[in-house]
mmCIF file of C-alpha atoms and ligand atoms in Angstrom:
data_model
loop_
_atom_site.group_PDB
_atom_site.id
_atom_site.type_symbol
_atom_site.label_atom_id
_atom_site.label_comp_id
_atom_site.label_asym_id
_atom_site.label_seq_id
_atom_site.Cartn_x
_atom_site.Cartn_y
_atom_site.Cartn_z
ATOM 1 C CA UNK A 1 84.213 55.565 150.981
ATOM 2 C CA UNK A 2 83.881 58.268 153.669
ATOM 3 C CA UNK A 3 85.047 61.757 152.701
ATOM 4 C CA UNK A 4 85.684 64.555 155.215
ATOM 5 C CA UNK A 5 84.856 67.999 153.824
ATOM 6 C CA UNK A 6 84.514 71.657 154.782
ATOM 7 C CA UNK A 7 81.629 73.716 153.400
ATOM 8 C CA UNK A 8 82.867 77.209 152.524
ATOM 9 C CA UNK A 9 81.953 80.268 150.488
ATOM 10 C CA UNK A 10 83.560 83.312 148.950
ATOM 11 C CA UNK A 11 80.952 86.092 148.659
ATOM 12 C CA UNK A 12 78.209 83.479 148.517
ATOM 13 C CA UNK A 13 79.839 81.374 145.775
ATOM 14 C CA UNK A 14 79.811 78.139 147.719
ATOM 15 C CA UNK A 15 82.192 75.229 147.810
ATOM 16 C CA UNK A 16 82.768 71.775 149.198
ATOM 17 C CA UNK A 17 86.482 71.689 150.003
ATOM 18 C CA UNK A 18 88.309 68.392 150.540
ATOM 19 C CA UNK A 19 91.826 67.616 151.744
ATOM 20 C CA UNK A 20 93.260 65.089 149.290
ATOM 21 C CA UNK A 21 96.615 65.117 151.097
ATOM 22 C CA UNK A 22 95.388 63.279 154.177
ATOM 23 C CA UNK A 23 92.615 61.293 152.496
ATOM 24 C CA UNK A 24 92.277 59.529 149.150
ATOM 25 C CA UNK A 25 89.965 61.344 146.753
ATOM 26 C CA UNK A 26 89.211 59.688 143.428
ATOM 27 C CA UNK A 27 85.703 60.500 142.291
ATOM 28 C CA UNK A 28 83.934 60.294 138.937
ATOM 29 C CA UNK A 29 82.212 63.323 137.380
ATOM 30 C CA UNK A 30 78.859 61.796 138.414
ATOM 31 C CA UNK A 31 80.066 61.502 142.029
ATOM 32 C CA UNK A 32 81.158 65.165 142.017
ATOM 33 C CA UNK A 33 77.760 66.059 140.547
ATOM 34 C CA UNK A 34 76.071 64.149 143.400
ATOM 35 C CA UNK A 35 78.115 66.062 146.009
ATOM 36 C CA UNK A 36 77.129 69.357 144.379
ATOM 37 C CA UNK A 37 73.415 68.452 144.298
ATOM 38 C CA UNK A 38 71.519 70.767 146.679
ATOM 39 C CA UNK A 39 68.893 68.110 147.510
ATOM 40 C CA UNK A 40 70.453 64.692 147.123
ATOM 41 C CA UNK A 41 74.016 65.694 148.085
ATOM 42 C CA UNK A 42 75.789 68.399 150.087
ATOM 43 C CA UNK A 43 75.148 71.262 147.635
ATOM 44 C CA UNK A 44 77.770 73.582 146.101
ATOM 45 C CA UNK A 45 78.629 75.635 143.027
ATOM 46 C CA UNK A 46 82.062 74.024 142.855
ATOM 47 C CA UNK A 47 84.155 71.383 144.628
ATOM 48 C CA UNK A 48 87.786 72.204 145.501
ATOM 49 C CA UNK A 49 90.382 69.451 145.970
ATOM 50 C CA UNK A 50 93.631 70.301 147.803
ATOM 51 C CA UNK A 51 96.634 68.197 146.774
ATOM 52 C CA UNK A 52 100.385 68.003 147.335
ATOM 53 C CA UNK A 53 102.654 69.112 144.527
ATOM 54 C CA UNK A 54 106.243 68.262 143.612
ATOM 55 C CA UNK A 55 106.667 71.521 141.702
ATOM 56 C CA UNK A 56 109.594 73.524 143.145
ATOM 57 C CA UNK A 57 108.598 76.768 144.865
ATOM 58 C CA UNK A 58 104.918 75.802 144.858
ATOM 59 C CA UNK A 59 103.080 74.896 148.074
ATOM 60 C CA UNK A 60 99.976 73.054 146.849
ATOM 61 C CA UNK A 61 97.916 72.077 143.817
ATOM 62 C CA UNK A 62 94.185 72.660 143.831
ATOM 63 C CA UNK A 63 91.645 71.172 141.443
ATOM 64 C CA UNK A 64 88.239 72.651 140.698
ATOM 65 C CA UNK A 65 85.086 70.768 139.713
ATOM 66 C CA UNK A 66 81.891 72.562 138.642
ATOM 67 C CA UNK A 67 78.465 71.499 139.885
ATOM 68 C CA UNK A 68 77.985 69.635 136.576
ATOM 69 C CA UNK A 69 80.940 67.406 137.551
ATOM 70 C CA UNK A 70 83.385 68.825 135.003
ATOM 71 C CA UNK A 71 86.939 69.795 136.000
ATOM 72 C CA UNK A 72 87.873 73.374 135.096
ATOM 73 C CA UNK A 73 90.952 75.551 134.900
ATOM 74 C CA UNK A 74 90.426 78.264 137.506
ATOM 75 C CA UNK A 75 88.178 79.592 140.266
ATOM 76 C CA UNK A 76 88.797 82.991 141.843
ATOM 77 C CA UNK A 77 86.483 82.787 144.866
ATOM 78 C CA UNK A 78 87.718 79.230 145.278
ATOM 79 C CA UNK A 79 91.327 80.424 145.504
ATOM 80 C CA UNK A 80 90.419 82.503 148.561
ATOM 81 C CA UNK A 81 88.527 79.620 150.166
ATOM 82 C CA UNK A 82 91.492 77.336 149.411
ATOM 83 C CA UNK A 83 93.870 79.688 151.244
ATOM 84 C CA UNK A 84 91.550 79.925 154.271
ATOM 85 C CA UNK A 85 91.210 76.113 154.289
ATOM 86 C CA UNK A 86 94.928 75.198 154.191
ATOM 87 C CA UNK A 87 95.669 77.826 156.834
ATOM 88 C CA UNK A 88 92.823 76.805 159.173
ATOM 89 C CA UNK A 89 93.704 73.123 158.752
ATOM 90 C CA UNK A 90 97.351 73.778 159.636
ATOM 91 C CA UNK A 91 98.503 72.465 156.254
ATOM 92 C CA UNK A 92 100.711 75.567 156.015
ATOM 93 C CA UNK A 93 101.887 78.351 158.306
ATOM 94 C CA UNK A 94 102.373 80.672 155.325
ATOM 95 C CA UNK A 95 100.089 83.634 154.687
ATOM 96 C CA UNK A 96 101.176 84.046 151.043
ATOM 97 C CA UNK A 97 100.607 80.652 149.420
ATOM 98 C CA UNK A 98 101.673 79.612 145.922
ATOM 99 C CA UNK A 99 99.233 77.143 144.399
ATOM 100 C CA UNK A 100 99.155 75.554 140.980
ATOM 101 C CA UNK A 101 95.914 75.012 139.111
ATOM 102 C CA UNK A 102 95.106 73.525 135.707
ATOM 103 C CA UNK A 103 95.715 76.985 134.193
ATOM 104 C CA UNK A 104 98.887 77.956 136.082
ATOM 105 C CA UNK A 105 100.162 79.263 139.410
ATOM 106 C CA UNK A 106 98.250 81.839 141.461
ATOM 107 C CA UNK A 107 99.122 83.329 144.841
ATOM 108 C CA UNK A 108 96.485 84.006 147.505
ATOM 109 C CA UNK A 109 97.565 86.008 150.579
ATOM 110 C CA UNK A 110 95.647 85.973 153.866
ATOM 111 C CA UNK A 111 95.021 89.600 154.948
ATOM 112 C CA UNK A 112 94.880 90.847 158.558
ATOM 113 C CA UNK A 113 91.268 91.970 158.088
ATOM 114 C CA UNK A 114 90.142 88.411 157.327
ATOM 115 C CA UNK A 115 89.865 88.924 153.589
ATOM 116 C CA UNK A 116 92.143 87.207 151.067
ATOM 117 C CA UNK A 117 93.960 88.902 148.167
ATOM 118 C CA UNK A 118 94.820 86.737 145.160
ATOM 119 C CA UNK A 119 97.320 87.425 142.407
ATOM 120 C CA UNK A 120 95.234 85.848 139.640
ATOM 121 C CA UNK A 121 97.915 86.276 136.978
ATOM 122 C CA UNK A 122 97.587 88.258 133.775
ATOM 123 C CA UNK A 123 94.374 88.039 131.730
ATOM 124 C CA UNK A 124 94.499 86.343 128.329
ATOM 125 C CA UNK A 125 93.123 88.782 125.753
ATOM 126 C CA UNK A 126 93.656 86.990 122.431
ATOM 127 C CA UNK A 127 90.237 85.648 121.302
ATOM 128 C CA UNK A 128 91.639 82.389 119.927
ATOM 129 C CA UNK A 129 93.222 81.673 123.338
ATOM 130 C CA UNK A 130 90.056 82.333 125.361
ATOM 131 C CA UNK A 131 88.987 80.286 123.295
ATOM 132 C CA UNK A 132 86.499 82.222 121.142
ATOM 133 C CA UNK A 133 85.846 81.520 117.454
ATOM 134 C CA UNK A 134 85.727 84.983 115.860
ATOM 135 C CA UNK A 135 85.900 83.728 112.250
ATOM 136 C CA UNK A 136 83.529 85.701 110.020
ATOM 137 C CA UNK A 137 82.508 88.146 112.768
ATOM 138 C CA UNK A 138 82.841 91.912 112.254
ATOM 139 C CA UNK A 139 84.207 93.350 115.497
ATOM 140 C CA UNK A 140 84.081 96.892 116.826
ATOM 141 C CA UNK A 141 86.818 98.733 118.719
ATOM 142 C CA UNK A 142 85.880 100.339 122.018
ATOM 143 C CA UNK A 143 88.832 102.069 123.712
ATOM 144 C CA UNK A 144 91.611 99.468 123.777
ATOM 145 C CA UNK A 145 89.115 96.606 123.613
ATOM 146 C CA UNK A 146 87.686 94.664 120.701
ATOM 147 C CA UNK A 147 84.036 93.737 121.115
ATOM 148 C CA UNK A 148 82.233 91.018 119.187
ATOM 149 C CA UNK A 149 78.616 90.554 118.033
ATOM 150 C CA UNK A 150 77.004 87.401 119.421
ATOM 151 C CA UNK A 151 73.557 86.277 118.273
ATOM 152 C CA UNK A 152 71.653 85.497 121.483
ATOM 153 C CA UNK A 153 67.920 84.693 121.473
ATOM 154 C CA UNK A 154 67.411 86.698 118.279
ATOM 155 C CA UNK A 155 69.310 89.751 119.473
ATOM 156 C CA UNK A 156 72.873 90.905 118.798
ATOM 157 C CA UNK A 157 74.796 91.130 122.076
ATOM 158 C CA UNK A 158 78.187 92.876 122.009
ATOM 159 C CA UNK A 159 80.708 91.065 124.211
ATOM 160 C CA UNK A 160 84.274 91.370 125.413
ATOM 161 C CA UNK A 161 86.095 88.031 125.599
ATOM 162 C CA UNK A 162 88.675 87.488 128.355
ATOM 163 C CA UNK A 163 90.305 84.420 129.899
ATOM 164 C CA UNK A 164 91.500 84.285 133.500
ATOM 165 C CA UNK A 165 92.563 80.735 132.774
ATOM 166 C CA UNK A 166 88.859 80.069 132.269
ATOM 167 C CA UNK A 167 86.738 81.670 129.541
ATOM 168 C CA UNK A 168 84.508 84.738 130.054
ATOM 169 C CA UNK A 169 82.092 86.658 127.816
ATOM 170 C CA UNK A 170 81.357 90.078 129.356
ATOM 171 C CA UNK A 171 78.549 92.392 128.296
ATOM 172 C CA UNK A 172 77.566 95.827 129.576
ATOM 173 C CA UNK A 173 73.942 96.141 130.737
ATOM 174 C CA UNK A 174 71.978 99.189 131.881
ATOM 175 C CA UNK A 175 70.834 97.513 135.084
ATOM 176 C CA UNK A 176 71.910 94.063 136.295
ATOM 177 C CA UNK A 177 68.641 93.382 138.145
ATOM 178 C CA UNK A 178 66.697 93.796 134.889
ATOM 179 C CA UNK A 179 69.245 91.889 132.768
ATOM 180 C CA UNK A 180 68.106 88.605 131.099
ATOM 181 C CA UNK A 181 70.754 86.607 133.005
ATOM 182 C CA UNK A 182 68.682 83.411 133.290
ATOM 183 C CA UNK A 183 67.349 83.674 129.708
ATOM 184 C CA UNK A 184 70.492 84.704 127.811
ATOM 185 C CA UNK A 185 73.052 83.185 130.219
ATOM 186 C CA UNK A 186 72.470 79.544 129.225
ATOM 187 C CA UNK A 187 72.489 80.431 125.501
ATOM 188 C CA UNK A 188 75.795 82.273 125.843
ATOM 189 C CA UNK A 189 77.270 79.475 128.010
ATOM 190 C CA UNK A 190 76.642 76.937 125.264
ATOM 191 C CA UNK A 191 77.170 79.257 122.282
ATOM 192 C CA UNK A 192 78.911 77.500 119.375
ATOM 193 C CA UNK A 193 81.529 80.269 119.206
ATOM 194 C CA UNK A 194 82.892 79.083 122.591
ATOM 195 C CA UNK A 195 84.353 75.592 121.998
ATOM 196 C CA UNK A 196 84.939 75.106 125.752
ATOM 197 C CA UNK A 197 81.657 76.851 126.695
ATOM 198 C CA UNK A 198 81.927 80.122 128.643
ATOM 199 C CA UNK A 199 81.028 82.056 131.792
ATOM 200 C CA UNK A 200 78.577 84.856 130.884
ATOM 201 C CA UNK A 201 79.054 88.162 132.737
ATOM 202 C CA UNK A 202 76.464 90.983 132.891
ATOM 203 C CA UNK A 203 78.046 94.209 134.168
ATOM 204 C CA UNK A 204 76.382 97.515 135.075
ATOM 205 C CA UNK A 205 78.841 100.420 135.301
ATOM 206 C CA UNK A 206 77.809 102.592 138.297
ATOM 207 C CA UNK A 207 80.819 104.920 138.063
ATOM 208 C CA UNK A 208 84.494 104.621 137.111
ATOM 209 C CA UNK A 209 85.307 102.744 140.347
ATOM 210 C CA UNK A 210 82.086 100.800 140.986
ATOM 211 C CA UNK A 211 80.140 98.138 139.089
ATOM 212 C CA UNK A 212 77.339 95.664 139.712
ATOM 213 C CA UNK A 213 77.899 92.186 138.280
ATOM 214 C CA UNK A 214 75.896 89.034 137.743
ATOM 215 C CA UNK A 215 77.464 85.925 136.185
ATOM 216 C CA UNK A 216 75.815 82.876 134.656
ATOM 217 C CA UNK A 217 78.658 80.424 135.233
ATOM 218 C CA UNK A 218 79.759 77.620 132.946
ATOM 219 C CA UNK A 219 78.761 74.355 134.600
ATOM 220 C CA UNK A 220 77.033 75.947 137.590
ATOM 221 C CA UNK A 221 74.364 78.438 136.462
ATOM 222 C CA UNK A 222 73.978 81.877 138.054
ATOM 223 C CA UNK A 223 76.066 82.045 141.223
ATOM 224 C CA UNK A 224 75.954 84.711 143.935
ATOM 225 C CA UNK A 225 79.467 85.773 142.924
ATOM 226 C CA UNK A 226 82.154 84.786 140.425
ATOM 227 C CA UNK A 227 85.752 85.762 141.217
ATOM 228 C CA UNK A 228 87.276 85.171 137.789
ATOM 229 C CA UNK A 229 84.120 86.775 136.370
ATOM 230 C CA UNK A 230 84.759 89.907 138.433
ATOM 231 C CA UNK A 231 88.380 89.962 137.215
ATOM 232 C CA UNK A 232 87.308 89.522 133.577
ATOM 233 C CA UNK A 233 84.573 92.162 133.844
ATOM 234 C CA UNK A 234 86.924 94.779 135.331
ATOM 235 C CA UNK A 235 89.608 94.019 132.726
ATOM 236 C CA UNK A 236 86.988 94.491 129.994
ATOM 237 C CA UNK A 237 85.672 97.697 131.586
ATOM 238 C CA UNK A 238 89.166 99.194 131.923
ATOM 239 C CA UNK A 239 90.044 98.258 128.344
ATOM 240 C CA UNK A 240 86.788 99.783 127.097
ATOM 241 C CA UNK A 241 87.745 103.031 128.876
ATOM 242 C CA UNK A 242 84.788 102.812 131.291
ATOM 243 C CA UNK A 243 86.623 101.988 134.539
ATOM 244 C CA UNK A 244 89.702 102.974 136.538
ATOM 245 C CA UNK A 245 91.359 100.603 139.054
ATOM 246 C CA UNK A 246 90.639 99.823 141.822
ATOM 247 C CA UNK A 247 87.075 98.734 141.083
ATOM 248 C CA UNK A 248 84.586 97.612 143.715
ATOM 249 C CA UNK A 249 82.419 94.857 142.248
ATOM 250 C CA UNK A 250 79.035 94.412 143.948
ATOM 251 C CA UNK A 251 77.680 90.885 143.508
ATOM 252 C CA UNK A 252 74.561 89.284 145.016
ATOM 253 C CA UNK A 253 76.815 87.611 147.576
ATOM 254 C CA UNK A 254 79.111 90.459 148.562
ATOM 255 C CA UNK A 255 81.876 92.807 147.404
ATOM 256 C CA UNK A 256 85.056 91.936 145.523
ATOM 257 C CA UNK A 257 87.762 94.564 144.925
ATOM 258 C CA UNK A 258 89.738 94.215 141.698
ATOM 259 C CA UNK A 259 92.998 95.932 140.763
ATOM 260 C CA UNK A 260 94.708 95.769 137.372
ATOM 261 C CA UNK A 261 97.441 98.019 135.934
ATOM 262 C CA UNK A 262 97.170 96.858 132.322
ATOM 263 C CA UNK A 263 97.942 94.134 129.778
ATOM 264 C CA UNK A 264 100.630 91.629 130.788
ATOM 265 C CA UNK A 265 100.208 92.564 134.445
ATOM 266 C CA UNK A 266 98.408 90.463 137.067
ATOM 267 C CA UNK A 267 94.807 91.001 138.133
ATOM 268 C CA UNK A 268 94.603 91.319 141.936
ATOM 269 C CA UNK A 269 91.321 90.287 143.590
ATOM 270 C CA UNK A 270 90.415 90.847 147.258
ATOM 271 C CA UNK A 271 87.373 89.417 148.985
ATOM 272 C CA UNK A 272 85.954 87.243 151.760
ATOM 273 C CA UNK A 273 86.597 83.536 152.443
ATOM 274 C CA UNK A 274 84.379 81.863 155.024
ATOM 275 C CA UNK A 275 84.205 78.360 156.522
ATOM 276 C CA UNK A 276 80.599 77.436 157.351
ATOM 277 C CA UNK A 277 80.668 73.847 158.669
ATOM 278 C CA UNK A 278 82.564 70.558 158.559
ATOM 279 C CA UNK A 279 81.121 67.202 157.648
ATOM 280 C CA UNK A 280 81.625 63.706 156.376
ATOM 281 C CA UNK A 281 79.840 62.035 153.498
ATOM 282 C CA UNK A 282 79.628 58.371 152.473
ATOM 283 C CA UNK A 283 79.983 57.997 148.714
HETATM 284 N N1 API B 307 82.305 78.181 136.459
HETATM 285 C C1 API B 307 83.734 78.497 136.251
HETATM 286 C C2 API B 307 84.581 77.914 137.397
HETATM 287 C C3 API B 307 84.332 78.625 138.710
HETATM 288 C C4 API B 307 84.612 80.103 138.621
HETATM 289 C C5 API B 307 84.000 80.981 139.696
HETATM 290 N N2 API B 307 83.221 80.314 140.708
HETATM 291 C C6 API B 307 85.043 81.904 140.286
HETATM 292 O O1 API B 307 84.933 82.296 141.455
HETATM 293 O O2 API B 307 85.981 82.276 139.522
HETATM 294 C C7 API B 307 84.194 77.893 134.924
HETATM 295 O O3 API B 307 83.605 76.884 134.499
HETATM 296 O O4 API B 307 85.137 78.449 134.344
#
C-alpha cells in the first residue's frame, strides 16, 4: 500500500505524520517500526496518525506510535505538529483545535508568531496512577513534592514521578551535558518499578525561570526534545519549590515555554511546529 506522509518536527523531536481521514492506515507495530527506522525507512522518533472522531465537541483524534512501534498515550511536541498539519492540510479552519488522544482531550492553538500553545491538561501526581510501584520505598518530601529512591546502575537516584497521560521520571542534575543520560536512561526506562516503562528526564535548574532538559524517551531513546517531558519536569520543579512559572526549557532541539498554576490545573506548553517535506512510501 502507498502511504502519503509529512515529515515534521517540534523542537527537533521528529515525526512522520499521516492523514488517516483521506487514506486508509492500518499498520502493524513492525510496519511502524520500519517507518521510524532512520536507515531502512523514513526515520522518526514518533509517528502521528490523524483520524476523524464522532465525539461531540471534539475535532479530531490523533494516535501516537513510538519508534519501537508501540502505541502510546500522549505526545506534547506531536500535539503541536498535529495542529500545524491539520491546519496546513485544510482539514480545519480552526486555530484552537480540540483533539482526543488515548489519554484524553488536549487543545493546541496556533499562535500568530508561528508557535503553537497546547493545553496539555492537568498532570497526574499520584504514583500509582503514573504508574509507579512505590511499595517498600522510603520517600522524601521536597517542598510539595514526594521524591523516590530508584536504584540505577548501583547508585540511588532520587526521582519525581509525574504523568502527562504518559509516564515520566524526573531527576535534578548539576549539568545536563555531563549527565549519564545514555547510561542511566535505558535502565530507568525499563526499571521494574514502572510497569508501563517510563520517560526519563534529566533537568538542570539554571534559575527559577530557566532549565536545561534532556529526556531519554520510552520507546525512542534520547530525543532532541520531549514536550510531555518538559511539562513533567517543570511540574516537578515547581512542586519541589525550585521553579516559578513561566519556565523556559532549553532542549537540544530548541526552546519550550511551560506554564502551570498548580495541582488540578492544566499545563500549558508553547513551542515550534515545523513541516519539513512531504513524501509517499510503499509499505
Ligand atoms: N516517548 C513518549 C511518547 C512521545 C513523547 C514526546 N515525544 C513528547 O513530545 O511528549 C512515551 O512513550 O510516553
